[in-house]
Coordinates of C-alpha atoms and ligand atoms in Angstrom, one line a residue:
M729 CA -14.6 28.2 21.3
T730 CA -15.5 26.1 18.4
Y731 CA -14.7 22.5 18.1
I732 CA -12.2 23.1 15.1
N733 CA -10.1 25.5 17.2
E734 CA -10.3 23.3 20.3
Q735 CA -7.1 22.5 22.0
L736 CA -6.1 19.6 24.2
E737 CA -5.3 20.8 27.5
E738 CA -1.8 19.0 27.1
E739 CA -0.2 18.1 24.3
K740 CA -0.5 14.3 23.6
V741 CA 2.7 12.6 22.2
F742 CA 3.2 9.3 20.5
K743 CA 6.8 7.8 20.6
D744 CA 7.5 6.9 17.1
P745 CA 10.7 5.1 15.8
V746 CA 10.9 7.1 12.6
H747 CA 9.9 10.4 13.5
R748 CA 10.8 10.2 17.1
Y749 CA 7.3 11.7 18.3
V750 CA 4.3 12.5 16.6
H751 CA 2.3 15.4 18.5
V752 CA -1.2 16.1 18.8
R753 CA -2.6 19.4 20.3
D754 CA -5.9 19.5 18.3
R755 CA -9.1 18.0 19.8
L756 CA -10.4 17.0 16.3
I757 CA -7.2 14.9 15.6
W758 CA -7.2 13.6 18.9
D759 CA -10.8 12.3 18.8
L760 CA -10.2 11.0 15.2
I761 CA -7.4 8.7 16.4
G762 CA -9.9 7.2 19.1
T763 CA -12.5 6.3 16.6
A764 CA -13.2 2.6 15.9
E765 CA -12.4 2.7 12.2
F766 CA -9.2 4.5 12.8
Q767 CA -8.2 1.9 15.7
R768 CA -9.1 -1.0 13.1
L769 CA -5.9 0.2 11.3
R770 CA -3.8 -1.3 13.9
R771 CA -4.9 -4.7 12.9
I772 CA -3.9 -4.2 9.1
R773 CA -0.2 -4.5 8.1
Q774 CA 1.1 -1.7 6.2
L775 CA 3.2 -4.1 4.2
G776 CA 1.0 -7.2 3.6
T777 CA 2.6 -10.2 3.0
S778 CA 6.1 -8.6 3.3
F779 CA 6.6 -10.2 6.8
F780 CA 7.4 -13.5 5.2
T781 CA 10.5 -11.7 3.7
F782 CA 11.5 -9.2 6.0
H783 CA 10.3 -10.7 9.4
G784 CA 10.3 -6.9 11.0
A785 CA 7.9 -5.6 8.3
E786 CA 4.8 -6.0 10.8
H787 CA 4.1 -2.5 11.3
S788 CA 0.5 -1.4 10.8
R789 CA -1.5 1.1 8.9
F790 CA -2.0 2.8 12.3
N791 CA 1.7 3.4 12.5
H792 CA 2.0 5.0 8.9
S793 CA -1.3 6.9 9.3
L794 CA 0.0 8.7 12.3
G795 CA 3.3 9.3 10.8
V796 CA 2.0 11.2 7.3
Y797 CA 0.0 13.3 9.7
E798 CA 3.1 14.1 11.8
V799 CA 5.0 15.0 8.5
I800 CA 2.0 17.2 7.1
R801 CA 2.2 18.7 10.5
R802 CA 5.6 19.9 10.4
I803 CA 5.4 21.1 6.8
I804 CA 2.5 23.4 7.8
E805 CA 4.4 24.6 10.6
N806 CA 7.1 25.7 8.3
F807 CA 4.7 27.1 6.0
Q808 CA 3.7 29.4 8.5
G809 CA 3.2 33.0 7.7
R810 CA 4.3 32.2 4.0
E811 CA 2.7 33.5 1.2
H812 CA 0.0 31.0 -0.3
W813 CA -0.5 29.2 2.9
D814 CA -4.0 29.7 4.2
N815 CA -4.2 28.4 7.9
N816 CA -7.7 27.9 7.5
E817 CA -6.9 24.7 5.4
R818 CA -4.7 23.4 8.4
L819 CA -7.0 21.1 10.2
L820 CA -8.5 19.9 6.9
S821 CA -4.8 18.7 5.7
L822 CA -4.0 17.0 8.8
S823 CA -7.5 15.3 8.8
A824 CA -7.1 14.4 5.2
A825 CA -3.2 13.1 6.1
L826 CA -4.6 11.0 8.9
L827 CA -7.4 9.3 7.0
H828 CA -5.9 8.8 3.7
D829 CA -5.4 4.8 4.2
V830 CA -8.5 4.3 6.4
G831 CA -10.3 2.4 3.8
H832 CA -7.7 -0.2 3.2
G833 CA -8.7 -3.7 3.7
P834 CA -6.7 -6.8 5.1
F835 CA -3.6 -7.7 2.7
S836 CA -5.5 -4.9 0.4
H837 CA -3.3 -6.1 -2.4
S838 CA -4.5 -9.4 -3.0
F839 CA -7.9 -8.9 -1.4
E840 CA -9.1 -5.9 -3.9
K841 CA -8.0 -7.8 -6.7
V842 CA -9.9 -10.9 -6.1
F843 CA -13.1 -9.2 -4.7
K844 CA -12.7 -6.1 -7.1
L845 CA -12.8 -3.6 -4.4
D846 CA -11.2 -0.2 -4.3
H847 CA -9.8 1.1 -0.8
E848 CA -10.2 4.4 -2.2
E849 CA -13.9 4.1 -2.5
W850 CA -13.8 2.7 0.8
T851 CA -12.0 5.4 2.7
R852 CA -14.7 7.8 1.1
A853 CA -17.4 5.6 2.4
I854 CA -16.0 5.5 5.7
I855 CA -15.5 9.2 6.1
V856 CA -18.7 10.4 4.5
G857 CA -21.0 7.1 5.7
D858 CA -22.4 6.5 9.0
T859 CA -19.0 6.0 10.9
E860 CA -17.5 7.4 14.2
I861 CA -15.2 9.2 12.0
N862 CA -18.0 10.9 10.0
K863 CA -19.5 12.3 13.5
V864 CA -16.0 13.6 14.8
L865 CA -15.8 15.7 11.3
R866 CA -19.2 16.6 11.2
R867 CA -18.6 18.5 14.7
V868 CA -16.4 21.0 12.8
S869 CA -19.3 21.4 9.9
E870 CA -21.9 19.7 8.1
D871 CA -19.6 19.8 4.7
F872 CA -16.2 19.2 6.5
P873 CA -16.3 15.3 6.1
K874 CA -17.2 15.8 2.3
K875 CA -14.0 18.1 2.1
V876 CA -11.6 15.8 3.6
A877 CA -12.7 13.1 1.3
E878 CA -11.9 15.4 -1.7
V879 CA -8.5 16.1 -0.4
I880 CA -8.0 12.4 -0.5
A881 CA -9.5 12.0 -3.9
K882 CA -7.4 14.8 -5.3
T883 CA -10.3 16.7 -6.5
Y884 CA -10.3 19.4 -3.6
E885 CA -10.3 23.0 -5.1
N886 CA -7.2 24.0 -3.2
K887 CA -4.4 22.0 -5.1
L888 CA -1.7 22.8 -2.9
V889 CA -3.4 21.1 0.0
V890 CA -4.0 18.1 -2.2
S891 CA -0.2 17.9 -3.3
L892 CA 0.8 17.8 0.2
I893 CA -0.8 14.2 0.3
S894 CA -0.4 13.0 -3.0
S895 CA 2.1 14.3 -5.5
Q896 CA 5.6 12.8 -6.3
I897 CA 7.1 14.1 -3.4
D898 CA 4.2 13.9 -0.8
A899 CA 4.0 13.2 2.8
D900 CA 2.5 9.8 2.3
R901 CA 5.6 8.6 0.4
M902 CA 7.9 10.3 2.6
D903 CA 6.6 8.4 5.5
Y904 CA 6.2 5.0 4.0
L905 CA 9.7 5.1 2.5
Q906 CA 11.5 5.8 5.7
R907 CA 9.0 3.8 7.9
D908 CA 9.1 0.4 5.6
A909 CA 13.0 0.9 5.4
F910 CA 13.1 1.1 9.2
Y911 CA 10.7 -2.0 9.8
T912 CA 12.4 -4.1 7.3
G913 CA 15.8 -3.5 8.1
V914 CA 17.1 -2.6 4.9
S915 CA 19.8 -0.1 4.3
Y916 CA 18.1 1.5 1.4
G917 CA 15.0 4.3 1.7
H918 CA 16.9 6.7 3.9
F919 CA 16.9 10.2 2.9
D920 CA 17.2 13.7 4.5
M921 CA 13.6 14.5 5.2
E922 CA 14.6 17.1 7.7
R923 CA 16.2 19.1 4.6
I924 CA 13.3 18.7 2.2
L925 CA 10.8 19.9 4.5
R926 CA 13.1 23.0 5.5
V927 CA 13.3 23.6 1.7
M928 CA 9.6 22.9 0.6
R929 CA 7.6 26.1 -0.2
P930 CA 4.2 26.6 -0.7
T931 CA 2.8 28.1 -4.3
E932 CA -0.5 28.9 -5.4
D933 CA -1.2 25.3 -6.6
Q934 CA 1.3 23.0 -5.4
V935 CA 4.4 22.5 -3.1
V936 CA 7.9 23.4 -4.7
I937 CA 11.5 22.6 -3.7
K938 CA 13.8 25.3 -3.3
K939 CA 16.8 24.6 -5.8
S940 CA 19.5 24.4 -3.0
G941 CA 17.4 21.1 -1.7
M942 CA 18.0 19.4 -5.3
H943 CA 20.5 16.8 -4.0
A944 CA 18.0 15.6 -1.0
V945 CA 15.4 14.9 -3.3
E946 CA 17.6 13.3 -5.7
D947 CA 18.3 11.0 -2.6
Y948 CA 14.5 10.7 -2.0
I949 CA 14.0 9.6 -5.8
M950 CA 16.5 6.9 -5.7
S951 CA 15.6 5.5 -2.1
R952 CA 12.1 5.2 -3.9
Y953 CA 13.7 3.3 -6.7
Q954 CA 15.6 1.1 -4.5
M955 CA 12.7 0.3 -2.1
Y956 CA 10.5 -0.7 -4.9
W957 CA 12.7 -3.2 -6.1
Q958 CA 14.4 -4.5 -3.1
V959 CA 11.3 -4.7 -0.8
Y960 CA 8.1 -3.8 -2.5
F961 CA 8.5 -6.4 -5.5
H962 CA 10.5 -8.8 -3.6
P963 CA 9.8 -12.3 -5.2
V964 CA 9.2 -13.7 -2.0
T965 CA 6.5 -11.3 -0.8
R966 CA 4.9 -11.9 -4.2
S967 CA 5.0 -15.6 -3.8
A968 CA 3.0 -15.3 -0.5
E969 CA 0.7 -12.9 -2.3
V970 CA 0.1 -15.3 -4.9
I971 CA -0.8 -17.9 -2.4
L972 CA -2.9 -15.5 -0.5
S973 CA -4.8 -14.8 -3.8
K974 CA -5.2 -18.6 -4.5
I975 CA -6.9 -18.8 -1.1
L976 CA -9.3 -16.2 -1.7
H977 CA -10.3 -17.2 -5.4
R978 CA -10.6 -21.0 -3.9
A979 CA -12.8 -20.1 -0.9
K980 CA -15.2 -18.1 -3.4
E981 CA -15.1 -20.7 -5.9
I982 CA -16.2 -23.8 -3.8
Y983 CA -18.5 -21.3 -1.9
E984 CA -20.4 -20.8 -5.2
A985 CA -20.4 -24.7 -6.0
G986 CA -22.2 -25.1 -2.7
Y987 CA -19.2 -26.7 -1.0
E988 CA -20.1 -27.2 2.9
F989 CA -17.3 -25.4 4.8
A990 CA -16.5 -27.0 8.3
Q991 CA -15.6 -23.4 9.1
Q992 CA -18.2 -21.6 7.8
P993 CA -16.7 -18.2 6.4
T994 CA -19.5 -15.9 7.6
H995 CA -17.1 -12.9 7.4
F996 CA -16.8 -13.4 3.6
F997 CA -20.4 -14.2 2.6
S998 CA -21.2 -10.7 1.5
L999 CA -17.7 -10.6 -0.3
F1000 CA -18.6 -13.8 -2.1
K1001 CA -21.7 -12.2 -3.1
S1002 CA -20.2 -8.8 -4.0
D1003 CA -22.7 -7.1 -1.8
V1004 CA -20.4 -5.7 1.0
S1005 CA -22.0 -3.2 3.3
L1006 CA -19.7 -0.7 5.2
K1007 CA -20.4 -2.7 8.5
D1008 CA -19.2 -5.9 6.8
Y1009 CA -16.3 -4.2 5.2
L1010 CA -15.1 -2.7 8.5
S1011 CA -15.6 -5.9 10.3
L1012 CA -12.6 -7.4 8.4
D1013 CA -9.0 -7.3 9.3
E1014 CA -6.1 -9.4 9.0
S1015 CA -6.6 -11.2 12.4
V1016 CA -9.8 -12.3 10.9
M1017 CA -8.3 -13.4 7.9
M1018 CA -5.9 -15.2 9.5
Y1019 CA -8.2 -17.1 11.9
Y1020 CA -10.0 -18.5 8.8
F1021 CA -6.9 -19.3 6.9
Q1022 CA -5.8 -21.6 10.2
A1023 CA -9.4 -23.0 10.3
W1024 CA -9.5 -24.0 6.8
M1025 CA -6.2 -25.9 7.1
N1026 CA -8.6 -28.7 8.2
E1027 CA -10.8 -28.2 5.8
K1028 CA -11.9 -31.3 3.1
D1029 CA -11.3 -29.6 0.1
S1030 CA -7.7 -30.5 -0.5
I1031 CA -6.5 -27.3 -2.6
L1032 CA -8.0 -24.8 0.2
R1033 CA -6.5 -27.0 2.7
D1034 CA -3.1 -26.9 1.0
L1035 CA -3.0 -23.4 0.0
C1036 CA -3.8 -22.3 3.7
T1037 CA -1.3 -24.6 5.3
R1038 CA 1.4 -23.3 2.8
F1039 CA 0.5 -19.6 3.8
I1040 CA 0.2 -20.1 7.8
N1041 CA 3.4 -22.2 7.6
R1042 CA 5.3 -20.4 5.1
K1043 CA 5.9 -23.1 2.7
L1044 CA 5.8 -20.7 -0.3
F1045 CA 5.9 -21.2 -4.1
K1046 CA 9.1 -21.2 -5.8
Y1047 CA 9.9 -19.2 -8.7
I1048 CA 12.0 -18.8 -11.8
E1049 CA 12.5 -15.4 -14.2
F1050 CA 10.0 -15.8 -16.9
N1051 CA 8.6 -13.6 -19.4
P1052 CA 5.3 -14.8 -20.7
N1053 CA 5.4 -12.9 -23.7
T1054 CA 8.5 -14.4 -24.9
S1055 CA 8.1 -18.0 -23.4
Y1056 CA 4.4 -18.5 -24.5
L1057 CA 5.0 -21.8 -25.9
Q1058 CA 6.8 -23.1 -22.9
L1059 CA 4.1 -21.7 -20.5
V1060 CA 1.3 -23.8 -22.7
E1061 CA 3.4 -26.9 -22.4
L1062 CA 3.9 -26.0 -18.5
I1063 CA 0.1 -26.3 -18.4
N1064 CA -0.3 -29.3 -20.0
L1065 CA 2.3 -31.2 -18.0
F1066 CA 0.9 -30.0 -14.7
Q1067 CA -2.4 -31.3 -15.8
K1068 CA -1.1 -34.6 -16.7
A1069 CA 0.5 -34.8 -13.5
G1070 CA -2.9 -33.9 -11.7
I1071 CA -1.7 -30.5 -10.7
D1072 CA -4.5 -28.0 -11.0
T1073 CA -3.0 -25.1 -12.7
N1074 CA -5.6 -22.3 -11.9
Y1075 CA -4.0 -22.7 -8.2
Y1076 CA -0.5 -24.0 -8.7
L1077 CA 1.1 -21.8 -11.9
E1078 CA 1.1 -18.2 -11.8
V1079 CA 2.9 -15.6 -13.7
D1080 CA 3.3 -12.5 -11.8
S1081 CA 4.5 -9.3 -13.2
S1082 CA 5.5 -6.1 -11.3
S1083 CA 6.5 -2.8 -12.7
D1084 CA 7.0 0.7 -11.6
L1085 CA 8.1 4.1 -12.8
P1086 CA 10.5 5.6 -10.4
Y1087 CA 9.9 9.1 -11.4
D1088 CA 7.3 10.2 -13.9
F1089 CA 7.8 13.8 -14.9
Y1090 CA 5.2 15.9 -16.7
R1091 CA 3.7 14.5 -19.8
P1092 CA 0.9 16.7 -20.6
G1093 CA -2.4 14.7 -21.6
E1094 CA -1.1 11.6 -21.0
E1095 CA -3.2 9.3 -18.7
G1096 CA -2.6 8.9 -15.2
E1097 CA 0.1 11.5 -15.1
R1098 CA 1.5 12.5 -11.6
I1099 CA 2.1 16.1 -10.0
P1100 CA 5.7 16.3 -11.1
I1101 CA 8.4 18.0 -8.7
Y1102 CA 9.2 21.6 -9.4
L1103 CA 12.5 23.3 -8.2
L1104 CA 12.4 27.0 -7.4
M1105 CA 15.3 28.7 -8.9
S1106 CA 16.8 31.7 -7.2
N1107 CA 15.3 34.0 -9.7
G1108 CA 11.9 32.7 -8.8
E1109 CA 11.4 30.5 -11.9
L1110 CA 10.0 27.1 -11.4
R1111 CA 11.8 24.1 -13.5
E1112 CA 10.7 20.5 -13.4
L1113 CA 13.2 18.3 -11.7
S1114 CA 14.5 16.0 -14.2
R1115 CA 15.5 19.1 -16.4
E1116 CA 18.1 20.1 -13.7
S1117 CA 19.2 16.7 -12.2
E1118 CA 20.8 14.2 -14.4
I1119 CA 20.4 11.5 -11.9
V1120 CA 16.8 11.9 -12.0
E1121 CA 16.8 12.4 -15.6
S1122 CA 18.5 9.0 -16.3
I1123 CA 15.7 7.1 -14.6
S1124 CA 12.6 9.2 -15.5
G1125 CA 9.8 7.9 -17.2
K1126 CA 11.4 4.5 -17.6
K1127 CA 9.3 1.7 -16.8
R1128 CA 10.7 -1.5 -15.7
T1129 CA 8.9 -4.9 -15.4
D1130 CA 9.9 -8.0 -13.9
H1131 CA 8.1 -11.4 -14.7
K1132 CA 8.4 -14.2 -12.3
L1133 CA 6.6 -17.7 -12.8
Y1134 CA 5.6 -19.3 -9.5
Y1135 CA 5.2 -22.9 -9.0
P1136 CA 5.1 -25.6 -6.0
L1137 CA 8.4 -27.1 -6.2
D1138 CA 7.6 -29.7 -3.5
L1139 CA 4.4 -31.1 -5.6
I1140 CA 6.6 -31.7 -8.5
E1141 CA 9.4 -33.5 -6.4
D1142 CA 6.7 -35.9 -5.0
L1143 CA 5.7 -36.9 -8.6
P1144 CA 7.4 -40.6 -9.1
D1145 CA 11.2 -40.4 -10.0
N1146 CA 11.0 -42.5 -13.2
S1147 CA 8.1 -40.2 -14.7
D1148 CA 8.6 -38.2 -18.1
V1149 CA 6.2 -35.4 -17.0
K1150 CA 8.4 -34.9 -13.9
K1151 CA 11.7 -34.7 -16.0
R1152 CA 10.2 -32.5 -18.6
I1153 CA 8.8 -30.1 -15.7
K1154 CA 12.0 -29.9 -14.2
E1155 CA 13.8 -29.3 -17.4
I1156 CA 11.6 -26.3 -18.2
L1157 CA 11.9 -25.0 -14.8
H1158 CA 15.6 -25.3 -14.3
G1159 CA 16.5 -24.7 -17.8
Ligands
LIG2162 ZN1 -0.2 6.0 2.9

């Protein structure tokens, strides 16, 4: 028996609060789960700093990755024997599902921005580089790691396989919407995935949905819309995110200026120098980062010390609605006032903007277009979802942006009561 066909003697099951059980029967999948790089995902939260807002949101990327694998496993089970589905692609699809997020770093959102890293590139590096994952994949065939990386990068020749993992309605989104709703405890984010799985059909180059499943898909689109605004872009989560970015910036800045850390940031050296090896990258996780933040609460540098104390003890920045495009002059005035008050605006004043397209239908030739959702009509014709659904049509392609200004209210309150600077800052912030 070849490795790709090798089955476990007994099926393994993981208890999962979202999908009830995750079933593993293939030796390959079981071996991938056991690798050091996959186990590392246990130490990276799925929702970054959201746990400051929703205390249940401590679930990891390990959680989510198993979930995406399970969703794909069920989709493929339903595809058995259908036209256009080639069962030789089964283990490739399952491996790509399991590994699609393996390159995420700790608190990836801020982390990637500050150090100019891209988790997709690291995912590829982990799959094709010198890792345990690569060794397992190569047991299938020499070119198998490359194929898995291609599916994740959306360049694989079989677009049906790609669409299972990345499209407007893919296993990734279906898992994280439900999982994030479950762990945050919000009532949005629920939709009938079982129904969607039953009406999914393979075509030559993508998954489509039988027309009879349209309302389940509408629910899914709405849940995505709700989750973005109620959970993912929550202003308190973003406040923690702002502080986290400032910590990383500060640590890098003072390191470059030759500051002597009481707690040497050994894990960060290669990041500060923008020369990160795969080994360096894999040694980082959120436990490691939190360790440094705790240690840095005792640094001589008052900004690093203060920001870390804020992060560890959840003393977050306050915020107001603030559109930098229309309130530009106020922002300039605030910067001046903060400087007069001796508050460093590089670290203590930040405009943050979030935006999302809830459903982006096909617009040929436009950059960054996503694979749209097609409905399979009873006469065999395919119709793009927003042409059939009024609900989806009404939110299609509409980008909404939310701007907030973050600032440390406590530092402003600490200014002397009779100071004009304090009065004016408060006037601007509290309108
Ligand atoms: Zn994912």
